[in-house]
């Protein structure tokens, strides 16, 4: 089964670390990153979709980051 996650963070090194950590755990980049202004908080935010093949059945309560 293929899992999907959308990683988001403010436009800081924390975003790059979050994506790098996911890649190091076997997640693969999916599509282009996004970049948008968060008017409520007055900051730029980044997003990157990632996917991962796992040998498990999907359950809505599964913790995707732990896979």
PDB file of C-alpha atoms in Angstrom, residues 25-56:
ATOM      1  CA  UNK A  25      13.038   7.169   6.579  1.00  0.00           C
ATOM      2  CA  UNK A  26      12.189   5.986   3.065  1.00  0.00           C
ATOM      3  CA  UNK A  27       9.572   8.561   2.036  1.00  0.00           C
ATOM      4  CA  UNK A  28       9.828   9.823  -1.553  1.00  0.00           C
ATOM      5  CA  UNK A  29       9.065  13.309  -2.819  1.00  0.00           C
ATOM      6  CA  UNK A  30       5.750  13.546  -4.668  1.00  0.00           C
ATOM      7  CA  UNK A  31       5.255  16.536  -6.929  1.00  0.00           C
ATOM      8  CA  UNK A  32       6.647  20.018  -6.549  1.00  0.00           C
ATOM      9  CA  UNK A  33       6.938  21.868  -3.244  1.00  0.00           C
ATOM     10  CA  UNK A  34       4.475  24.660  -2.482  1.00  0.00           C
ATOM     11  CA  UNK A  35       5.127  28.082  -1.017  1.00  0.00           C
ATOM     12  CA  UNK A  36       2.413  30.423   0.240  1.00  0.00           C
ATOM     13  CA  UNK A  37       1.855  33.362   2.558  1.00  0.00           C
ATOM     14  CA  UNK A  38       0.060  32.514   5.823  1.00  0.00           C
ATOM     15  CA  UNK A  39      -1.789  35.792   6.431  1.00  0.00           C
ATOM     16  CA  UNK A  40      -3.131  34.706   9.826  1.00  0.00           C
ATOM     17  CA  UNK A  41       0.398  34.324  11.193  1.00  0.00           C
ATOM     18  CA  UNK A  42       2.228  36.730   8.873  1.00  0.00           C
ATOM     19  CA  UNK A  43       4.768  34.155   7.650  1.00  0.00           C
ATOM     20  CA  UNK A  44       5.611  32.236   4.497  1.00  0.00           C
ATOM     21  CA  UNK A  45       4.857  28.497   4.670  1.00  0.00           C
ATOM     22  CA  UNK A  46       6.275  25.611   2.655  1.00  0.00           C
ATOM     23  CA  UNK A  47       4.658  22.287   1.800  1.00  0.00           C
ATOM     24  CA  UNK A  48       5.900  19.070   0.233  1.00  0.00           C
ATOM     25  CA  UNK A  49       3.943  15.906  -0.465  1.00  0.00           C
ATOM     26  CA  UNK A  50       5.710  12.595   0.157  1.00  0.00           C
ATOM     27  CA  UNK A  51       4.724   8.964  -0.421  1.00  0.00           C
ATOM     28  CA  UNK A  52       5.978   5.621   0.847  1.00  0.00           C
ATOM     29  CA  UNK A  53       5.245   1.990  -0.014  1.00  0.00           C
ATOM     30  CA  UNK A  54       4.579  -0.101   3.106  1.00  0.00           C
ATOM     31  CA  UNK A  55       3.620  -3.691   3.741  1.00  0.00           C
ATOM     32  CA  UNK A  56       0.555  -2.962   5.852  1.00  0.00           C
TER      33      UNK A  56
END
